[in-house]
Coordinates of C-alpha atoms in Angstrom, one line a residue:
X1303 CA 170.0 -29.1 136.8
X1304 CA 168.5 -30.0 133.6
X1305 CA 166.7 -33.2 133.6
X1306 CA 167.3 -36.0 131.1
X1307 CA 163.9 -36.4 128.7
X1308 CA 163.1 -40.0 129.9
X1309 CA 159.5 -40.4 130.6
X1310 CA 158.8 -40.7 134.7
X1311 CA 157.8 -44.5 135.9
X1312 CA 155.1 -44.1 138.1
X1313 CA 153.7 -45.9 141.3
X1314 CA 151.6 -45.4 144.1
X1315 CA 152.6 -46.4 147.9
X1316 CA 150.3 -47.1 151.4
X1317 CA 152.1 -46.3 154.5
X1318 CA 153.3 -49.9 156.0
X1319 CA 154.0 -50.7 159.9
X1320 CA 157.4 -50.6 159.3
X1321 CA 158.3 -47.0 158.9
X1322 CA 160.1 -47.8 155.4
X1323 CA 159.2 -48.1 151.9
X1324 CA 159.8 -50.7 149.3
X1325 CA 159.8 -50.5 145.0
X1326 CA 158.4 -53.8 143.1
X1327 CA 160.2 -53.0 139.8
X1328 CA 158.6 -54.9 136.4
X1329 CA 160.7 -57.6 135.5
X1330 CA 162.0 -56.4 132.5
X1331 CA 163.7 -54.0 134.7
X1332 CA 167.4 -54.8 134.5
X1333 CA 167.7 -54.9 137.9
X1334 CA 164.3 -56.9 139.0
X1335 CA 162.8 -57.6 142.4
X1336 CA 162.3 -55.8 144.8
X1337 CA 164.2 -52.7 146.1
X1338 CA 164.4 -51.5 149.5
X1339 CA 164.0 -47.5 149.7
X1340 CA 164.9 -44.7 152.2
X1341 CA 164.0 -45.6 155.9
X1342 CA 162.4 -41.6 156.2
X1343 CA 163.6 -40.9 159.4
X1344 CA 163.4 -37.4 158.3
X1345 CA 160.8 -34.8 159.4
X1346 CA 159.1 -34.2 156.1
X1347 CA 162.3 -34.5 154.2
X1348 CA 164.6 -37.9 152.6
X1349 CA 168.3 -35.8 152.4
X1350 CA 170.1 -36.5 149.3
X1351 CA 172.8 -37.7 151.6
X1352 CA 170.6 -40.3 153.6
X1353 CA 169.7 -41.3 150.1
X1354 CA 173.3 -42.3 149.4
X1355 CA 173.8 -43.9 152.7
X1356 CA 170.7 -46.7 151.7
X1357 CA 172.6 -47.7 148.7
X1358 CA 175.7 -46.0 147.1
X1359 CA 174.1 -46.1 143.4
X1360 CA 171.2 -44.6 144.7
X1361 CA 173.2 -41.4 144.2
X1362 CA 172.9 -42.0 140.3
X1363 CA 169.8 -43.1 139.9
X1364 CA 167.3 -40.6 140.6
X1365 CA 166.7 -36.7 139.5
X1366 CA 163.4 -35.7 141.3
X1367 CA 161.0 -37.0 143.4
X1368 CA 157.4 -36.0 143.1
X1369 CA 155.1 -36.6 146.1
X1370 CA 150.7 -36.1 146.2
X1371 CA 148.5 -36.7 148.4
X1372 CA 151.0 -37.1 151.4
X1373 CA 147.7 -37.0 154.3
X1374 CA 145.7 -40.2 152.9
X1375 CA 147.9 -41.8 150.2
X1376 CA 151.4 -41.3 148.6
X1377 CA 152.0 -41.1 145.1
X1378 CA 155.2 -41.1 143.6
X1379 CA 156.7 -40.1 140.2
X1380 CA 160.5 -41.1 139.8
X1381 CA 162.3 -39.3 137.3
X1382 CA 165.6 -41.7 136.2
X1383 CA 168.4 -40.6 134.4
X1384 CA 170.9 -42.5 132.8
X1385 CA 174.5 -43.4 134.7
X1386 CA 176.6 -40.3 134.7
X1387 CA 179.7 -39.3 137.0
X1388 CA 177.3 -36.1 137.3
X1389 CA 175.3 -36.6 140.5
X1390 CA 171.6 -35.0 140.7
X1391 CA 171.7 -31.6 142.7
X1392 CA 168.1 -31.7 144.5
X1393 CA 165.2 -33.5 145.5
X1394 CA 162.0 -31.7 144.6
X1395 CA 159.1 -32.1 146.5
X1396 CA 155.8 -30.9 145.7
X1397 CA 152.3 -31.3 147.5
X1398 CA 148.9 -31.4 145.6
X1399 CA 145.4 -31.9 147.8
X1400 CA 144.3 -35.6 148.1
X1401 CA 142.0 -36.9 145.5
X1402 CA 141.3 -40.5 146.7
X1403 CA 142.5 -42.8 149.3
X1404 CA 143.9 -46.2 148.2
X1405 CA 144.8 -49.5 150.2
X1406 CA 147.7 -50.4 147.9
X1407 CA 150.3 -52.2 150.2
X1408 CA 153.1 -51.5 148.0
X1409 CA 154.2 -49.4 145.2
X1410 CA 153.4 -50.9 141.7
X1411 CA 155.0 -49.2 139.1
X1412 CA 153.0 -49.0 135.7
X1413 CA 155.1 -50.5 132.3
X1414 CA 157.1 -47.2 130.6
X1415 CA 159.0 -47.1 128.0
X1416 CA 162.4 -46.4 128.3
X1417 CA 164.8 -45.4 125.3
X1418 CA 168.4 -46.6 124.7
X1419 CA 168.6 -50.4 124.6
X1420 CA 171.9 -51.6 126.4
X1421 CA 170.9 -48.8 128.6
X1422 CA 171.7 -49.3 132.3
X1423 CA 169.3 -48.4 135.0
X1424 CA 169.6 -48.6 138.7
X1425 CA 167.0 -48.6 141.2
X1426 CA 164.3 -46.5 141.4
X1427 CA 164.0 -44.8 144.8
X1428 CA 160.1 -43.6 146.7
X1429 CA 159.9 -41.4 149.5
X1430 CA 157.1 -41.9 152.3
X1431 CA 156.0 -38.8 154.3
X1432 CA 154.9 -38.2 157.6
X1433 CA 151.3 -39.7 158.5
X1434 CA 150.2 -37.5 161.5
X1435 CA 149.1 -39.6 164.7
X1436 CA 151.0 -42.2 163.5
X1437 CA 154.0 -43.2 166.5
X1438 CA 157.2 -43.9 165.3
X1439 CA 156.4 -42.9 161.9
X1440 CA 157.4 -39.4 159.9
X1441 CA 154.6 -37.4 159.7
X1442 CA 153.3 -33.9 157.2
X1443 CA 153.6 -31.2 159.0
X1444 CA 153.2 -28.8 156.2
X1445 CA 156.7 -27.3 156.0
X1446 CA 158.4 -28.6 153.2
X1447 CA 161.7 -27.7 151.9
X1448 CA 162.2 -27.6 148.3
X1449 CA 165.0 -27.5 145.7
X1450 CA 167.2 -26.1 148.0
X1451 CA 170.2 -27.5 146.4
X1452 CA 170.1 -25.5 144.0
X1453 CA 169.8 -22.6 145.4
X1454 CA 172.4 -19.8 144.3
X1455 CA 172.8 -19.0 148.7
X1456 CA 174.5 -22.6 148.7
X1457 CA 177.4 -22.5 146.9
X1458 CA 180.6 -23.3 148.3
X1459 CA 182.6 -20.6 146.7
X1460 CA 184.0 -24.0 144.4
X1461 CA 181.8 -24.2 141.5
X1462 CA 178.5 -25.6 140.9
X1463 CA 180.2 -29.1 139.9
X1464 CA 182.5 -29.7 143.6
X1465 CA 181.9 -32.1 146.0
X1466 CA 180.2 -31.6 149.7
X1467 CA 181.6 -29.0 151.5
X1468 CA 185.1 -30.4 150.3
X1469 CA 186.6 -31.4 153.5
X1470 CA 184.3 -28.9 155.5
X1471 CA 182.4 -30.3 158.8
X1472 CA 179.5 -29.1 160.1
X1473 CA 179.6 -28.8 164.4
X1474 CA 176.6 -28.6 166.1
X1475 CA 177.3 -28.0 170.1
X1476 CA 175.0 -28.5 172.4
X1477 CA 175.6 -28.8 176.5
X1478 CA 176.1 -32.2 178.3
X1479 CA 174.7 -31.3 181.4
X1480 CA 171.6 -31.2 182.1
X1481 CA 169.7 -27.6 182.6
X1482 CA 167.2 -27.2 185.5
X1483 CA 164.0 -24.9 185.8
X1484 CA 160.8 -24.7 187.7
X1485 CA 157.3 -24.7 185.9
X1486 CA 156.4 -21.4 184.6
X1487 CA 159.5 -20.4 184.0
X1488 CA 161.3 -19.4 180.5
X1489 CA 164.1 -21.4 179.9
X1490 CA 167.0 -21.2 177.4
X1491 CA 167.8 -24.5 175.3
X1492 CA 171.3 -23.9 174.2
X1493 CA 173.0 -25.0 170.6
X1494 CA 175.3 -23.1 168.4
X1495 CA 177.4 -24.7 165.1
X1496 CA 179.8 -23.9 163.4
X1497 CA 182.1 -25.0 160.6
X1498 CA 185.6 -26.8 160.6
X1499 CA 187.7 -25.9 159.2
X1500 CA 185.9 -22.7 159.6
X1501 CA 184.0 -20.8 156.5
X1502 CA 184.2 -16.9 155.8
X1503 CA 180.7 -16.2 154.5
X1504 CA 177.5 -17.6 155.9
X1505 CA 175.4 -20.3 154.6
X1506 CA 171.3 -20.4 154.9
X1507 CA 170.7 -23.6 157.1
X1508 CA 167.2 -25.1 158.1
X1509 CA 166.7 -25.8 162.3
X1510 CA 165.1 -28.4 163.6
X1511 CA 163.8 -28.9 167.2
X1512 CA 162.0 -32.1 168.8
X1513 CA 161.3 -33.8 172.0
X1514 CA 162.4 -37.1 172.3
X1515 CA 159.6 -40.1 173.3
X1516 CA 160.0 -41.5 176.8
X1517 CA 158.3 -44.1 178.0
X1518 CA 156.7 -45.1 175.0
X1519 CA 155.0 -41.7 174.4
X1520 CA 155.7 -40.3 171.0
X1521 CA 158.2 -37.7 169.5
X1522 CA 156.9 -34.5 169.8
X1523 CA 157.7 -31.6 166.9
X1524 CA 158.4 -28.3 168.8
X1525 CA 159.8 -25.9 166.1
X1526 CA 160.9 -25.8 162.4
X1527 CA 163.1 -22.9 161.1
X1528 CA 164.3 -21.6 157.8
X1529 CA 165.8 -18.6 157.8
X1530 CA 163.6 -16.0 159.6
X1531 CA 160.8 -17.9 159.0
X1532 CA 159.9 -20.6 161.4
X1533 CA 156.6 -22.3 163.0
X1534 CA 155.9 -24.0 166.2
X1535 CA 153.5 -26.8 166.7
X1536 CA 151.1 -28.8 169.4
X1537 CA 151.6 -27.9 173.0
X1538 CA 154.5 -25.4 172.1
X1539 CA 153.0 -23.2 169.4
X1540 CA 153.0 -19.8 170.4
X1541 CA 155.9 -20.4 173.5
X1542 CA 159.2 -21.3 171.8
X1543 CA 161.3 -19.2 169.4
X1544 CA 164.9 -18.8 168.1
X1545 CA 166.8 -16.6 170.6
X1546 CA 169.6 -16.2 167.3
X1547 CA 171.7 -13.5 169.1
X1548 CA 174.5 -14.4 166.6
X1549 CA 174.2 -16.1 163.2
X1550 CA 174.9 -19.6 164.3
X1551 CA 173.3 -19.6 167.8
X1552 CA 169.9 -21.7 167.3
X1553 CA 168.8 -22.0 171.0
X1554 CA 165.5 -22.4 171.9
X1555 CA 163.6 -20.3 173.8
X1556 CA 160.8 -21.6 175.8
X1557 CA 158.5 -19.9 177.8
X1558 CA 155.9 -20.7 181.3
X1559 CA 157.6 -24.1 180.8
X1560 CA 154.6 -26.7 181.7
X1561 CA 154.8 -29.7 183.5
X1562 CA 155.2 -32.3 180.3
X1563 CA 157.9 -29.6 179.0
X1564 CA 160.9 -32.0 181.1
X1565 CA 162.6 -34.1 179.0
X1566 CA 165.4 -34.5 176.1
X1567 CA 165.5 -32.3 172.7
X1568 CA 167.0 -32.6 169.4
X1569 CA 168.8 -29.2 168.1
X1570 CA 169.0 -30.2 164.1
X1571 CA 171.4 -28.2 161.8
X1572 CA 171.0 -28.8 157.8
X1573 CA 173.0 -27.1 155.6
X1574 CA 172.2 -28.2 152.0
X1575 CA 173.0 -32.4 152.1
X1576 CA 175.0 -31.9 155.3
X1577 CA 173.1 -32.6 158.7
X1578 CA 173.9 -33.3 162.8
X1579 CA 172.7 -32.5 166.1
X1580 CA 173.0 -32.9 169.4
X1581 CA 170.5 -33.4 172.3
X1582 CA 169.7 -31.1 175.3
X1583 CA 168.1 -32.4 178.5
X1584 CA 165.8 -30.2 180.6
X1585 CA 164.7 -31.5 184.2
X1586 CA 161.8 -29.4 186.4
X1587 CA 162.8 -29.4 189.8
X1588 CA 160.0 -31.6 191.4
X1589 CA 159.2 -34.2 194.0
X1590 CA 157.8 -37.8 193.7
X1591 CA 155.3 -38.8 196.1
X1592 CA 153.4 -42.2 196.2
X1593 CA 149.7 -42.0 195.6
X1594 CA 146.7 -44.4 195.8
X1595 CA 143.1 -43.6 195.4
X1596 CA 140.2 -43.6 197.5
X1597 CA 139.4 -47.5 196.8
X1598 CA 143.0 -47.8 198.4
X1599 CA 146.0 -50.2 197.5
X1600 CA 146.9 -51.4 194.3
X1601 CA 143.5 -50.6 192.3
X1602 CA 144.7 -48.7 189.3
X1603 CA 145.9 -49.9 186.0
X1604 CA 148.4 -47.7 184.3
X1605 CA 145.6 -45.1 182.0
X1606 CA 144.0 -44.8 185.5
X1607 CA 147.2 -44.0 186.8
X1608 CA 147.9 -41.7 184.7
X1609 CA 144.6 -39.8 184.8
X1610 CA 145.2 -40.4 189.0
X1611 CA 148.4 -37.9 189.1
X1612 CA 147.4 -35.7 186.8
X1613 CA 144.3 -34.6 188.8
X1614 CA 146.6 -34.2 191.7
X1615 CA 148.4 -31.4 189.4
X1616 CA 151.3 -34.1 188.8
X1617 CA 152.4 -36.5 185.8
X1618 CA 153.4 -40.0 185.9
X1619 CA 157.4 -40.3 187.3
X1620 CA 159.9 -41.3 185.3
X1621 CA 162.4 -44.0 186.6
X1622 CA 165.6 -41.3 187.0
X1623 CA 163.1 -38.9 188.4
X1624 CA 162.4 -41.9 191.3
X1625 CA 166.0 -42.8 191.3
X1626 CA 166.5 -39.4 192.3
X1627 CA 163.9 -39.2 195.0
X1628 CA 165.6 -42.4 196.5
X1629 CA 169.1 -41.1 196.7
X1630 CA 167.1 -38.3 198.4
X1631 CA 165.5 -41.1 200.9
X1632 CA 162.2 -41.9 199.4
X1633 CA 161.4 -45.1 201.1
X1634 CA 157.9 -46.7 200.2
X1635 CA 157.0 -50.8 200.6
X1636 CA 154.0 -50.5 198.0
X1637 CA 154.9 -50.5 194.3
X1638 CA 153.5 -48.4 191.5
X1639 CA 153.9 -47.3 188.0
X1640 CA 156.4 -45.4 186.6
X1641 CA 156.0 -43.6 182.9
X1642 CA 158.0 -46.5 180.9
X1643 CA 155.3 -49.0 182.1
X1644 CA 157.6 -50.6 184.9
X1645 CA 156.3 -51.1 188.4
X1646 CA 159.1 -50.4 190.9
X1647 CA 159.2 -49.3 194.6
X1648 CA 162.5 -47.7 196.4
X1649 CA 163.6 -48.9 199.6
X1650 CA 166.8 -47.3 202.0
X1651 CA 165.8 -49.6 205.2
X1652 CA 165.4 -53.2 203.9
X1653 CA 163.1 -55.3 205.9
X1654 CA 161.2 -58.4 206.1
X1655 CA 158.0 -57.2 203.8
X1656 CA 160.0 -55.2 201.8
X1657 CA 162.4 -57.5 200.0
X1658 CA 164.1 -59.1 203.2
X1659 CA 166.3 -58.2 205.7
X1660 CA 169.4 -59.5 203.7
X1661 CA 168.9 -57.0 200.6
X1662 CA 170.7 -54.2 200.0
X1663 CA 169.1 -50.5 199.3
X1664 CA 168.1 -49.5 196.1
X1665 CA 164.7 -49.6 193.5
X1666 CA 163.0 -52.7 193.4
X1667 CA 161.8 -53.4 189.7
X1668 CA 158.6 -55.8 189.3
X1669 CA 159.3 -55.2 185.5
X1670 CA 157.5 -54.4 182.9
X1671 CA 153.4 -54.9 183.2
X1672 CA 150.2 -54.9 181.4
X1673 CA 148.5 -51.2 181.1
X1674 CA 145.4 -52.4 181.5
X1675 CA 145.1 -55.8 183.6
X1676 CA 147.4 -55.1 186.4
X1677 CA 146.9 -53.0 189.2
X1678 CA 149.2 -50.9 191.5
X1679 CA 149.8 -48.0 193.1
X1680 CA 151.4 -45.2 191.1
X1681 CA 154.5 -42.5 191.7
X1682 CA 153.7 -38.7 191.1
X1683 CA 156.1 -36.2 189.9
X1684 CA 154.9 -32.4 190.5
X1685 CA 157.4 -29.7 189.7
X1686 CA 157.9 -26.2 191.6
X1687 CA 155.2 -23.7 190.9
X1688 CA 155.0 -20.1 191.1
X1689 CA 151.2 -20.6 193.5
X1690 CA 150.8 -20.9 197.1
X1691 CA 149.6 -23.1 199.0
X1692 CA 148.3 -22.4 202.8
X1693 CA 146.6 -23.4 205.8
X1694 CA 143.7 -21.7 206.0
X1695 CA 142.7 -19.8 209.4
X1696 CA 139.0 -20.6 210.4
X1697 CA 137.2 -20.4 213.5
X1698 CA 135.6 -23.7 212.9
X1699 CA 136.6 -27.1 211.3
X1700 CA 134.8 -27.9 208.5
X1701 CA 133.3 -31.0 206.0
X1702 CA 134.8 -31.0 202.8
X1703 CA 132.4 -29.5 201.1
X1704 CA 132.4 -26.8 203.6
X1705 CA 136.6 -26.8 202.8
X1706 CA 135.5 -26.3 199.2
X1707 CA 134.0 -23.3 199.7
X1708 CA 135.8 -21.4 202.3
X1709 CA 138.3 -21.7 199.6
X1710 CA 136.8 -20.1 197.1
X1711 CA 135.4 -17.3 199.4
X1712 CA 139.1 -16.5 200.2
X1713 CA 139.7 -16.1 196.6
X1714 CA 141.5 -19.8 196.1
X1715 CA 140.7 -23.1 195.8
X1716 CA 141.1 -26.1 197.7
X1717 CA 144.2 -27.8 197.1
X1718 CA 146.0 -30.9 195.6
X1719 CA 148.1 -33.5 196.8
X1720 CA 150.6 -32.3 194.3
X1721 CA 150.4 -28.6 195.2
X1722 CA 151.1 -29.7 198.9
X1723 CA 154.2 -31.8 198.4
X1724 CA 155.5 -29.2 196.4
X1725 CA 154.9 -26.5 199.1
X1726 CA 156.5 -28.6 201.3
X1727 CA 159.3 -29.2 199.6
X1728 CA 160.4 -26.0 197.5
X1729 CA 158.4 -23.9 200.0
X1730 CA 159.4 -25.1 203.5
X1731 CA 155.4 -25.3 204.4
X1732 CA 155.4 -26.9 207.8
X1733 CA 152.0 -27.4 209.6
X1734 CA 150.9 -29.4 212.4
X1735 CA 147.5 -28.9 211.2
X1736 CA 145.3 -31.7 208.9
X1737 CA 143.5 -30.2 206.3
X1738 CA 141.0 -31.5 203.4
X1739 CA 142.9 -31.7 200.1
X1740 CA 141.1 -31.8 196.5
X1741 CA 141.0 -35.8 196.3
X1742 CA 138.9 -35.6 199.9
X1743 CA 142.1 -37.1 201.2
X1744 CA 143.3 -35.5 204.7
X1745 CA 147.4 -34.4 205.2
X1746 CA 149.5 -31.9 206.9
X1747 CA 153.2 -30.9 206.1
X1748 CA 156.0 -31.1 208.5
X1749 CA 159.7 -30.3 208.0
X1750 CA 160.8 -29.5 211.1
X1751 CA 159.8 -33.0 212.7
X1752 CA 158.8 -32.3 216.5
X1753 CA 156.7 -34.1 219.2
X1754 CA 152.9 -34.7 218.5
X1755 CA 153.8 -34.4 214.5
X1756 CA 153.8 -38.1 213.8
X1757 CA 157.0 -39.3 212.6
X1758 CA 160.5 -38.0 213.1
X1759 CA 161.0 -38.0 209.5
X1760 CA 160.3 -34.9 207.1
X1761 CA 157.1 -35.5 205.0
X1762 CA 153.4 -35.0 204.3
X1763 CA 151.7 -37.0 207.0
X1764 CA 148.2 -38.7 205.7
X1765 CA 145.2 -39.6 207.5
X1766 CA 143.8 -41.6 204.5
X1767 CA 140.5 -40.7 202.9
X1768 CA 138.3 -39.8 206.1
X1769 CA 134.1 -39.5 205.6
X1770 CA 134.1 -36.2 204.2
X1771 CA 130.8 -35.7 205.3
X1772 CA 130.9 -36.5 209.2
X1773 CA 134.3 -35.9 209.2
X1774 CA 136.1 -32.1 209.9
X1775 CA 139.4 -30.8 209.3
X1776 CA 141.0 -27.3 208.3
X1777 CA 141.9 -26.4 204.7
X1778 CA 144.6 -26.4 202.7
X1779 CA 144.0 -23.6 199.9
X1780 CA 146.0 -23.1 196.7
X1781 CA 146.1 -19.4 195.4
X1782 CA 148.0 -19.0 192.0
X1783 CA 150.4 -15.7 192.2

């Protein structure tokens, strides 16, 4: 598209708290105040047709976008054009190095002359990009898509001049179950999409993937795709690809799926102004166990929790991930964190400490709490692994530092509470034995409940955190496969 010959009105914008931009135009503009701009919910990119939805005449109004310095400060250059029943084909986008930062809170466009009096002109329209480290804002990732409306590969088989797609929809399937794995496994994230009705030649699309936040933690980019070209980022570069065994299967491939891998993605389709999705969820088969430290009940905040599990080869559980385990017959009186901040504890027998006699079953929720003030216990999640975990055969009983290093002379190391309820779980360990564990805590696993085992429930039996030096125990060792 040929762009009219009006001089560009330029301005420069800060990033706000708010996630969207707003124009002060001069007051000779005809339409005068201020103007409120694409909400950039996009990954790098404002679509034309998210453009339209913020304001129908915003379809008319603008011809390019140029953004600089997207890291430190954004500055924009508008190009208008006058009204036309011709609407603009692209949105360029180009990135120059930044040359100085700037603490403007809004964009102040400077006084340009514009030709044609009685001319009409609607609002302008600025563009904010992503601000890495930022939550809940976009951020630059450095994979920009440019001019791709006008690119010869996107016509329609109608003419340059037609309409979207002209009645064609873009599907984007993805499964409504969810799909389970075990850590270290490679795991297939299906979607596919098609066209209805459906369209005889293909059309270049771009692929987005993302995990969603939980818990307050922050989207997460996973992979961007254009064609055959594609890059991965954070935790996930180098391990996911595009299995594309057809031309309109985008699945993602992941591989030695980690323990922070469980949760829900976004599969993004975007063909020219046209865009949808659909969300996948992946679970890691797992089991929630209560944990306190050394210093005993109720002495961690949530950070400390957090750091707690994650030393014991576990993360923070989420709320469905306890859910679960209570359906399952998790019954613990003490309450801890789970991953959206809450403090919650499930109970299957109700009784006097625990709630009363006259409740029913279910999770008890203390609510939402302070990360750093209060102080509870915590609930662990640790997936299936591809290790083992065993009791290890010595003559004698040992200290724990004396645990430590018959350990390592086996060729292992001593084991975490995580690695234990796992084996016990997904392994069937079952060991009338205590043994030293990593945090100097002292456990044995039983699934086969018999007498001189403790309870005649299933579990991990603890003996707390014992005097690791005058105390002696076996060994549980952990030896990765």
């Amino acid at each position: 598209m040929v762009l009219p010959p009006h001089p560009p009105l330029k301005g420069e914008v800060s990033v706000g708290p708010s996630g969207s931009s707003r124009l002060q135009a001069p007051r000779n503009f005809p339409t005068g105040g201020s103007v409120a701009l694409c909400r950039v919910w996009e990954r790098g990119v404002c679509p034309f047709k998210r453009l339209a939805q913020e304001g129908r005449r915003l379809s008319r109004a603008v011809s390019s976008l140029v953004i600089r310095e997207p890291k430190t400060h954004l500055r924009v250059a508008v190009q208008p054009h006058p009204l036309s029943r011709v609407e603009p084909r692209s949105i360029r986008l180009a990135h120059q190095p930044a040359r100085r930062p700037a603490a403007a809170a809004e964009i102040s466009p400077r006084r340009a002359g514009i030709p044609g009096r009685g001319m009409m002109l609607l609002p302008l329209v600025a563009l904010l990009l992503f601000l890495p480290g930022c939550p809940g804002l976009p951020f630059y990732n450095g994979f920009y898509y440019g001019n791709v409306m006008n690119d010869r590969g996107y016509s329609n088989g109608n003419g340059p001049g037609e309409g979207l797609f002209n009645g064609v929809k873009l599907v984007v399937e993805t499964p409504e179950e969810a799909l389970f794995s075990h850590r270290g496994a490679n795991v297939t994230l299906p979607c596919h999409y098609h066209y209805e009705p459906a369209l005889g030649s293909p059309r270049p699309v771009r692929v987005k993937w993302w995990k969603l936040g939980e818990g307050g933690e922050p989207e997460r980019d996973v992979l961007v795709a254009i064609g055959l070209r594609h890059r991965s980022f954070g935790e996930f570069r180098g391990r996911v690809h595009l299995q594309q065994e057809n031309g309109r299967d985008v699945s993602l491939v992941i591989r030695d799926l980690r323990l922070r891998d469980y949760g829900r993605y976004r599969c993004e389709v975007i063909d020219g102004l046209e865009d949808e999705s659909g969300v996948v969820d992946l679970e890691l088969r797992g089991v929630v166990f209560p944990y306190q430290p050394r210093l005993g009940r109720y002495q961690l905040n949530f950070h400390e929790a957090q750091r707690a599990c994650e030393g014991q080869d576990a993360a923070v559980a989420s709320f469905e991930q306890l859910f679960r385990a209570w359906e399952e017959g998790l019954d613990w009186c003490n309450a801890g964190w789970l991953l959206d901040g809450t403090v919650q504890y499930p109970i299957t027998q109700p009784r006097q400490p625990c709630g009363g006699h006259g409740t029913a079953p279910g999770v008890r929720s203390y609510g939402q709490r302070h990360r750093s003030r209060h102080r509870y216990d915590v609930f662990c999640f640790s997936a299936a692994q591809r290790g083992r975990v065993y009791y290890l055969e010595h003559p004698e009983k040992l200290t724990l530092a004396e645990a430590e290093a018959a350990c390592l002379e086996d060729g292992a190391r001593i084991a975490k509470v995580g690695q234990l309820f796992s084996a016990w779980r997904f392994q069937g360990l079952d060991r009338c034995d205590t043994g030293w564990l990593d945090d100097g805590s002292a456990r044995y696993p039983v699934t086969r409940p018999r007498p001189n085992c403790g309870s005649t429930d299933p579990g991990v039996r603890s003996f707390g955190f014992p005097d690791p030096e005058s105390r002696r125990f076996g060994v549980y060792c952990y030896q990765t496969s």
